[in-house]
PDB file of C-alpha atoms in Angstrom:
ATOM      1  CA  MET A  21      21.648  15.882  12.787  1.00 73.00           C
ATOM      2  CA  THR A  22      20.612  14.733  16.241  1.00 83.00           C
ATOM      3  CA  ARG A  23      22.078  11.252  16.642  1.00 93.00           C
ATOM      4  CA  THR A  24      21.818  10.985  20.430  1.00 97.00           C
ATOM      5  CA  VAL A  25      18.876  12.341  22.390  1.00 98.00           C
ATOM      6  CA  GLY A  26      19.342  12.959  26.093  1.00 98.00           C
ATOM      7  CA  ILE A  27      16.084  12.737  28.027  1.00 98.00           C
ATOM      8  CA  ILE A  28      15.959  14.014  31.591  1.00 97.00           C
ATOM      9  CA  GLY A  29      12.740  12.725  33.084  1.00 95.00           C
ATOM     10  CA  SER A  30      11.569   9.168  32.521  1.00 89.00           C
ATOM     11  CA  GLY A  31       7.855   9.590  33.134  1.00 91.00           C
ATOM     12  CA  MET A  32       5.155   9.110  30.553  1.00 94.00           C
ATOM     13  CA  ILE A  33       6.273  11.799  28.085  1.00 96.00           C
ATOM     14  CA  GLY A  34       9.969  10.988  28.517  1.00 96.00           C
ATOM     15  CA  GLY A  35       9.311   7.291  27.998  1.00 96.00           C
ATOM     16  CA  ALA A  36       7.140   7.920  24.930  1.00 97.00           C
ATOM     17  CA  LEU A  37       9.787  10.144  23.367  1.00 97.00           C
ATOM     18  CA  ALA A  38      12.431   7.517  24.045  1.00 97.00           C
ATOM     19  CA  ARG A  39      10.346   4.920  22.187  1.00 97.00           C
ATOM     20  CA  LEU A  40       9.869   7.202  19.198  1.00 98.00           C
ATOM     21  CA  ALA A  41      13.560   8.114  19.096  1.00 97.00           C
ATOM     22  CA  VAL A  42      14.732   4.499  19.252  1.00 97.00           C
ATOM     23  CA  ALA A  43      12.214   3.523  16.559  1.00 97.00           C
ATOM     24  CA  ALA A  44      13.679   6.322  14.405  1.00 96.00           C
ATOM     25  CA  GLY A  45      17.191   4.911  14.782  1.00 96.00           C
ATOM     26  CA  ARG A  46      18.450   7.407  17.359  1.00 97.00           C
ATOM     27  CA  ASP A  47      20.429   6.596  20.480  1.00 97.00           C
ATOM     28  CA  VAL A  48      18.798   7.612  23.741  1.00 98.00           C
ATOM     29  CA  VAL A  49      20.360   8.388  27.111  1.00 98.00           C
ATOM     30  CA  LEU A  50      17.716   8.443  29.857  1.00 97.00           C
ATOM     31  CA  ALA A  51      17.953   9.970  33.310  1.00 97.00           C
ATOM     32  CA  ASN A  52      15.680  10.615  36.261  1.00 95.00           C
ATOM     33  CA  SER A  53      15.906  11.697  39.877  1.00 91.00           C
ATOM     34  CA  ARG A  54      15.927   8.126  41.225  1.00 93.00           C
ATOM     35  CA  GLY A  55      19.144   6.997  39.589  1.00 94.00           C
ATOM     36  CA  PRO A  56      20.125   4.848  36.599  1.00 96.00           C
ATOM     37  CA  GLU A  57      19.262   1.582  38.357  1.00 95.00           C
ATOM     38  CA  SER A  58      15.579   2.528  38.461  1.00 95.00           C
ATOM     39  CA  LEU A  59      15.578   2.775  34.660  1.00 96.00           C
ATOM     40  CA  ALA A  60      16.750  -0.790  34.037  1.00 96.00           C
ATOM     41  CA  PRO A  61      13.314  -2.180  33.010  1.00 95.00           C
ATOM     42  CA  LEU A  62      12.642   0.676  30.578  1.00 96.00           C
ATOM     43  CA  VAL A  63      16.123   0.488  29.059  1.00 97.00           C
ATOM     44  CA  ALA A  64      15.821  -3.274  28.642  1.00 97.00           C
ATOM     45  CA  ASP A  65      12.492  -2.805  26.881  1.00 96.00           C
ATOM     46  CA  LEU A  66      13.900  -0.123  24.568  1.00 97.00           C
ATOM     47  CA  GLY A  67      16.858  -2.223  23.498  1.00 96.00           C
ATOM     48  CA  ALA A  68      20.471  -1.641  22.575  1.00 96.00           C
ATOM     49  CA  ARG A  69      20.055   1.975  21.487  1.00 97.00           C
ATOM     50  CA  ALA A  70      19.066   3.081  25.012  1.00 97.00           C
ATOM     51  CA  ARG A  71      21.085   3.427  28.179  1.00 97.00           C
ATOM     52  CA  ALA A  72      20.547   4.910  31.619  1.00 97.00           C
ATOM     53  CA  ALA A  73      22.610   7.680  33.181  1.00 97.00           C
ATOM     54  CA  THR A  74      22.509  10.525  35.665  1.00 97.00           C
ATOM     55  CA  PRO A  75      20.999  13.853  34.538  1.00 96.00           C
ATOM     56  CA  ALA A  76      24.464  15.362  34.174  1.00 97.00           C
ATOM     57  CA  GLU A  77      25.642  12.400  32.099  1.00 97.00           C
ATOM     58  CA  ALA A  78      22.546  12.561  29.886  1.00 97.00           C
ATOM     59  CA  ALA A  79      23.223  16.256  29.323  1.00 97.00           C
ATOM     60  CA  ARG A  80      26.815  15.598  28.313  1.00 96.00           C
ATOM     61  CA  ALA A  81      25.882  12.680  26.047  1.00 96.00           C
ATOM     62  CA  GLY A  82      23.029  14.262  24.113  1.00 96.00           C
ATOM     63  CA  ASP A  83      23.374  16.190  20.874  1.00 96.00           C
ATOM     64  CA  LEU A  84      20.045  17.632  22.009  1.00 97.00           C
ATOM     65  CA  VAL A  85      18.373  17.188  25.402  1.00 98.00           C
ATOM     66  CA  VAL A  86      14.686  16.952  26.280  1.00 98.00           C
ATOM     67  CA  ALA A  87      13.647  18.146  29.744  1.00 98.00           C
ATOM     68  CA  ALA A  88      10.525  16.228  30.764  1.00 97.00           C
ATOM     69  CA  VAL A  89      10.533  16.611  34.545  1.00 96.00           C
ATOM     70  CA  PRO A  90       7.744  18.256  36.554  1.00 95.00           C
ATOM     71  CA  LEU A  91       8.058  22.021  36.159  1.00 95.00           C
ATOM     72  CA  GLY A  92       8.241  22.464  39.918  1.00 94.00           C
ATOM     73  CA  VAL A  93      11.702  20.851  39.960  1.00 94.00           C
ATOM     74  CA  HIS A  94      13.080  22.487  36.807  1.00 96.00           C
ATOM     75  CA  THR A  95      15.790  24.189  38.884  1.00 94.00           C
ATOM     76  CA  LEU A  96      17.318  20.723  39.448  1.00 94.00           C
ATOM     77  CA  LEU A  97      18.166  20.483  35.744  1.00 97.00           C
ATOM     78  CA  PRO A  98      21.993  20.554  35.434  1.00 97.00           C
ATOM     79  CA  ALA A  99      22.474  24.028  33.994  1.00 97.00           C
ATOM     80  CA  ALA A 100      26.267  23.808  33.723  1.00 97.00           C
ATOM     81  CA  GLU A 101      26.196  20.563  31.731  1.00 98.00           C
ATOM     82  CA  LEU A 102      23.346  21.811  29.528  1.00 98.00           C
ATOM     83  CA  ALA A 103      25.119  25.060  28.626  1.00 98.00           C
ATOM     84  CA  GLY A 104      25.623  25.432  24.882  1.00 97.00           C
ATOM     85  CA  LEU A 105      22.965  22.828  24.038  1.00 97.00           C
ATOM     86  CA  THR A 106      19.494  23.008  22.600  1.00 98.00           C
ATOM     87  CA  VAL A 107      17.098  21.965  25.365  1.00 98.00           C
ATOM     88  CA  VAL A 108      13.539  20.969  24.504  1.00 98.00           C
ATOM     89  CA  ASP A 109      11.148  22.101  27.213  1.00 98.00           C
ATOM     90  CA  ALA A 110       8.422  19.451  27.376  1.00 97.00           C
ATOM     91  CA  MET A 111       7.267  20.600  30.819  1.00 96.00           C
ATOM     92  CA  VAL A 112       3.804  21.801  31.797  1.00 95.00           C
ATOM     93  CA  TYR A 113       2.795  23.968  34.744  1.00 94.00           C
ATOM     94  CA  HIS A 114       0.322  22.104  36.949  1.00 93.00           C
ATOM     95  CA  PRO A 115      -0.076  24.077  40.208  1.00 93.00           C
ATOM     96  CA  GLU A 116      -1.703  21.149  41.983  1.00 92.00           C
ATOM     97  CA  ARG A 117       1.493  19.143  41.395  1.00 91.00           C
ATOM     98  CA  ASP A 118       4.172  21.824  41.141  1.00 90.00           C
ATOM     99  CA  GLY A 119       2.941  24.225  43.797  1.00 90.00           C
ATOM    100  CA  ARG A 120       1.978  27.782  43.042  1.00 91.00           C
ATOM    101  CA  ILE A 121       4.587  29.823  41.161  1.00 91.00           C
ATOM    102  CA  ALA A 122       3.682  33.470  41.690  1.00 89.00           C
ATOM    103  CA  GLU A 123       5.295  34.786  38.508  1.00 90.00           C
ATOM    104  CA  LEU A 124       3.362  32.339  36.358  1.00 92.00           C
ATOM    105  CA  ASP A 125       0.100  32.973  38.165  1.00 90.00           C
ATOM    106  CA  ALA A 126       0.565  36.713  37.608  1.00 89.00           C
ATOM    107  CA  GLY A 127       0.883  36.122  33.861  1.00 85.00           C
ATOM    108  CA  GLY A 128       3.963  38.256  33.315  1.00 87.00           C
ATOM    109  CA  ILE A 129       6.174  35.387  32.206  1.00 94.00           C
ATOM    110  CA  THR A 130       5.650  32.010  30.543  1.00 96.00           C
ATOM    111  CA  SER A 131       6.836  28.744  32.029  1.00 96.00           C
ATOM    112  CA  SER A 132       9.367  28.365  29.215  1.00 97.00           C
ATOM    113  CA  GLU A 133      10.817  31.795  29.923  1.00 97.00           C
ATOM    114  CA  LEU A 134      11.220  30.642  33.526  1.00 96.00           C
ATOM    115  CA  VAL A 135      13.069  27.547  32.314  1.00 97.00           C
ATOM    116  CA  GLN A 136      15.260  29.662  30.014  1.00 98.00           C
ATOM    117  CA  ARG A 137      16.174  31.862  32.983  1.00 97.00           C
ATOM    118  CA  HIS A 138      17.479  28.805  34.842  1.00 97.00           C
ATOM    119  CA  LEU A 139      19.202  27.427  31.741  1.00 98.00           C
ATOM    120  CA  ALA A 140      20.742  30.757  30.792  1.00 97.00           C
ATOM    121  CA  GLY A 141      23.519  29.143  28.766  1.00 97.00           C
ATOM    122  CA  SER A 142      21.175  26.880  26.787  1.00 98.00           C
ATOM    123  CA  ARG A 143      18.860  27.429  23.831  1.00 98.00           C
ATOM    124  CA  VAL A 144      15.384  26.479  25.061  1.00 98.00           C
ATOM    125  CA  VAL A 145      12.674  25.413  22.611  1.00 98.00           C
ATOM    126  CA  LYS A 146       9.156  24.561  23.756  1.00 98.00           C
ATOM    127  CA  THR A 147       7.337  21.564  22.258  1.00 98.00           C
ATOM    128  CA  PHE A 148       5.787  18.177  23.161  1.00 97.00           C
ATOM    129  CA  ALA A 149       3.746  19.992  25.837  1.00 95.00           C
ATOM    130  CA  THR A 150       0.393  19.873  24.038  1.00 96.00           C
ATOM    131  CA  ILE A 151      -0.057  16.140  23.497  1.00 97.00           C
ATOM    132  CA  ASP A 152      -0.451  13.270  25.952  1.00 95.00           C
ATOM    133  CA  PHE A 153       2.018  10.381  26.047  1.00 94.00           C
ATOM    134  CA  HIS A 154      -0.313   7.790  24.514  1.00 95.00           C
ATOM    135  CA  HIS A 155      -1.298   9.788  21.465  1.00 95.00           C
ATOM    136  CA  LEU A 156       2.248  11.083  21.015  1.00 97.00           C
ATOM    137  CA  VAL A 157       3.171   7.530  20.028  1.00 96.00           C
ATOM    138  CA  ALA A 158      -0.117   6.579  18.355  1.00 96.00           C
ATOM    139  CA  LEU A 159      -0.240   9.583  16.008  1.00 97.00           C
ATOM    140  CA  ALA A 160       3.387   9.539  14.799  1.00 98.00           C
ATOM    141  CA  ARG A 161       3.527   9.144  11.009  1.00 97.00           C
ATOM    142  CA  PRO A 162       6.266   9.207   8.339  1.00 96.00           C
ATOM    143  CA  ALA A 163       6.866  12.375   6.363  1.00 95.00           C
ATOM    144  CA  GLY A 164       4.296  12.903   3.644  1.00 94.00           C
ATOM    145  CA  ALA A 165       1.611  10.717   5.235  1.00 97.00           C
ATOM    146  CA  PRO A 166      -1.839  12.230   4.573  1.00 96.00           C
ATOM    147  CA  ASP A 167      -2.835  11.839   8.226  1.00 97.00           C
ATOM    148  CA  ARG A 168       0.348  13.300   9.688  1.00 98.00           C
ATOM    149  CA  SER A 169      -0.107  15.580  12.689  1.00 98.00           C
ATOM    150  CA  ALA A 170       1.827  18.713  13.615  1.00 98.00           C
ATOM    151  CA  LEU A 171       3.059  19.972  16.955  1.00 98.00           C
ATOM    152  CA  PRO A 172       3.562  23.643  17.849  1.00 97.00           C
ATOM    153  CA  LEU A 173       6.959  24.887  18.960  1.00 97.00           C
ATOM    154  CA  ALA A 174       8.289  28.160  20.328  1.00 97.00           C
ATOM    155  CA  GLY A 175      11.787  29.488  20.833  1.00 97.00           C
ATOM    156  CA  THR A 176      14.031  32.496  20.486  1.00 95.00           C
ATOM    157  CA  ASP A 177      17.067  30.979  18.734  1.00 97.00           C
ATOM    158  CA  PRO A 178      16.434  30.200  15.022  1.00 97.00           C
ATOM    159  CA  THR A 179      19.171  27.565  14.830  1.00 97.00           C
ATOM    160  CA  ALA A 180      17.821  25.748  17.857  1.00 97.00           C
ATOM    161  CA  LYS A 181      14.304  25.810  16.448  1.00 98.00           C
ATOM    162  CA  ALA A 182      15.538  24.360  13.163  1.00 97.00           C
ATOM    163  CA  GLU A 183      17.248  21.574  15.105  1.00 97.00           C
ATOM    164  CA  VAL A 184      14.012  20.750  16.921  1.00 98.00           C
ATOM    165  CA  VAL A 185      11.955  20.902  13.713  1.00 98.00           C
ATOM    166  CA  ALA A 186      14.312  18.287  12.248  1.00 97.00           C
ATOM    167  CA  LEU A 187      13.906  16.097  15.320  1.00 97.00           C
ATOM    168  CA  LEU A 188      10.123  16.360  15.169  1.00 98.00           C
ATOM    169  CA  ASP A 189      10.233  15.292  11.532  1.00 97.00           C
ATOM    170  CA  VAL A 190      12.287  12.219  12.402  1.00 97.00           C
ATOM    171  CA  LEU A 191       9.934  11.312  15.249  1.00 98.00           C
ATOM    172  CA  GLY A 192       6.859  11.541  13.033  1.00 98.00           C
ATOM    173  CA  TYR A 193       5.496  15.092  13.220  1.00 98.00           C
ATOM    174  CA  ASP A 194       5.351  18.309  11.260  1.00 98.00           C
ATOM    175  CA  ALA A 195       6.119  21.498  13.173  1.00 97.00           C
ATOM    176  CA  VAL A 196       4.335  24.832  13.500  1.00 96.00           C
ATOM    177  CA  ASP A 197       6.509  27.714  14.663  1.00 96.00           C
ATOM    178  CA  ILE A 198       4.342  29.917  16.885  1.00 96.00           C
ATOM    179  CA  GLY A 199       7.036  32.449  17.807  1.00 95.00           C
ATOM    180  CA  THR A 200       9.263  33.117  20.791  1.00 96.00           C
ATOM    181  CA  LEU A 201       9.180  31.704  24.306  1.00 97.00           C
ATOM    182  CA  ALA A 202       7.093  34.724  25.270  1.00 95.00           C
ATOM    183  CA  ASP A 203       4.435  33.436  22.869  1.00 94.00           C
ATOM    184  CA  SER A 204       4.418  29.924  24.314  1.00 95.00           C
ATOM    185  CA  GLY A 205       1.629  30.665  26.774  1.00 92.00           C
ATOM    186  CA  CYS A 206      -0.879  29.591  24.135  1.00 92.00           C
ATOM    187  CA  LEU A 207       0.307  26.011  24.702  1.00 94.00           C
ATOM    188  CA  ALA A 208      -0.652  25.875  28.385  1.00 93.00           C
ATOM    189  CA  PRO A 209      -3.357  23.700  29.954  1.00 93.00           C
ATOM    190  CA  GLY A 210      -6.818  25.032  29.261  1.00 91.00           C
ATOM    191  CA  THR A 211      -5.920  26.638  25.935  1.00 93.00           C
ATOM    192  CA  PRO A 212      -7.435  25.454  22.619  1.00 94.00           C
ATOM    193  CA  ALA A 213      -4.230  23.729  21.448  1.00 94.00           C
ATOM    194  CA  TYR A 214      -3.701  21.704  24.616  1.00 95.00           C
ATOM    195  CA  VAL A 215      -4.158  17.895  24.418  1.00 94.00           C
ATOM    196  CA  ARG A 216      -7.854  17.645  23.562  1.00 93.00           C
ATOM    197  CA  PRO A 217      -7.515  18.163  19.783  1.00 95.00           C
ATOM    198  CA  TYR A 218      -5.232  15.102  19.535  1.00 96.00           C
ATOM    199  CA  MET A 219      -7.357  13.024  21.890  1.00 92.00           C
ATOM    200  CA  GLY A 220     -10.745  13.540  20.303  1.00 86.00           C
ATOM    201  CA  ASP A 221     -14.109  13.659  22.043  1.00 86.00           C
ATOM    202  CA  ARG A 222     -14.534  11.332  24.978  1.00 86.00           C
ATOM    203  CA  PRO A 223     -17.853   9.465  25.117  1.00 89.00           C
ATOM    204  CA  GLU A 224     -20.187  10.758  27.780  1.00 90.00           C
ATOM    205  CA  GLY A 225     -21.156   8.841  30.888  1.00 91.00           C
ATOM    206  CA  LEU A 226     -17.940   6.863  31.371  1.00 92.00           C
ATOM    207  CA  ASP A 227     -16.746   6.040  34.867  1.00 92.00           C
ATOM    208  CA  PRO A 228     -12.997   6.432  35.661  1.00 92.00           C
ATOM    209  CA  GLU A 229     -12.085   2.869  34.684  1.00 94.00           C
ATOM    210  CA  GLU A 230     -14.083   3.071  31.454  1.00 93.00           C
ATOM    211  CA  THR A 231     -12.406   6.399  30.703  1.00 91.00           C
ATOM    212  CA  ARG A 232      -8.989   4.837  31.182  1.00 91.00           C
ATOM    213  CA  ARG A 233      -9.840   1.951  28.831  1.00 92.00           C
ATOM    214  CA  TRP A 234     -11.220   4.365  26.231  1.00 91.00           C
ATOM    215  CA  PHE A 235      -8.085   6.497  26.428  1.00 89.00           C
ATOM    216  CA  LEU A 236      -5.692   3.575  25.975  1.00 89.00           C
ATOM    217  CA  ALA A 237      -7.728   2.135  23.107  1.00 90.00           C
ATOM    218  CA  SER A 238      -8.019   5.462  21.291  1.00 89.00           C
ATOM    219  CA  ARG A 239      -5.782   6.010  18.267  1.00 89.00           C
ATOM    220  CA  GLY A 240      -6.307   9.751  18.503  1.00 92.00           C
ATOM    221  CA  VAL A 241      -7.293  12.385  15.970  1.00 94.00           C
ATOM    222  CA  PRO A 242      -4.736  13.717  13.462  1.00 97.00           C
ATOM    223  CA  VAL A 243      -4.186  17.465  13.874  1.00 97.00           C
ATOM    224  CA  PRO A 244      -2.553  18.917  10.739  1.00 97.00           C
ATOM    225  CA  ALA A 245      -0.443  22.057  10.667  1.00 95.00           C
ATOM    226  CA  ALA A 246      -3.284  24.283   9.483  1.00 94.00           C
ATOM    227  CA  ARG A 247      -5.397  23.261  12.460  1.00 95.00           C
ATOM    228  CA  VAL A 248      -2.508  23.834  14.880  1.00 96.00           C
ATOM    229  CA  ARG A 249      -2.067  27.347  13.473  1.00 95.00           C
ATOM    230  CA  GLU A 250      -5.765  27.996  13.950  1.00 94.00           C
ATOM    231  CA  LEU A 251      -5.759  26.715  17.529  1.00 95.00           C
ATOM    232  CA  THR A 252      -2.652  28.578  18.623  1.00 94.00           C
ATOM    233  CA  GLY A 253      -3.723  31.747  16.868  1.00 87.00           C
ATOM    234  CA  THR A 254      -6.936  31.953  18.892  1.00 51.00           C
ATOM    235  CA  ALA A 255      -5.498  30.934  22.262  1.00 43.00           C
ATOM    236  CA  ARG A 256      -5.237  33.493  25.005  1.00 44.00           C
ATOM    237  CA  ARG A 257      -1.859  34.196  26.533  1.00 39.00           C
ATOM    238  CA  ALA A 258      -1.275  32.055  29.604  1.00 40.00           C
ATOM    239  CA  SER A 259       1.750  30.859  31.555  1.00 38.00           C
TER     240      SER A 259
END
């Protein structure tokens, strides 16, 4: 059982996951590139189950570690400290933010395979990359709820995948195993499974501020396991 979740990356996805984990009774150790002091407001908001640390300390403290940094800086993840652990890859390749990565643009490798190459001693599992931070929290439901959503995951190590499936269940989601890290391209931006199914249809004619208000007010659209299988089964391979 995952009792302590290390989260490297305290942005929107990292913060949302921390909230879900604390609500589920798990301890959380948060880290970012700016140092533990910068995390004081978030940790105070999360309460006694959360604390701030360096990335290396978060790696050592976690029974399982989530990597939620921009993909362009994935090589800064502490590979030595993460060796032997299951690492959840919640990262997404955005060239406009990360810079162009030739291997990914060529389509011969997925972003998660790139992460696994850097974290050669870890067991990488891809998930949390197909839902935005707001709906990740809004759509979480207890096991057995009729409107429970599912999230796709990919990985090569069966034990690691089982560990992540258990974590997803605790956080409020069913899981759909889509295969190995080589299959994880169907979770990339622009594919059918990416973000939009959970968000629902945005009203037409909204200006940027109206769009922001609509997004934050939206409770999202439940996406059950059968729909996730359908969406990932029809997606084209991408990095």
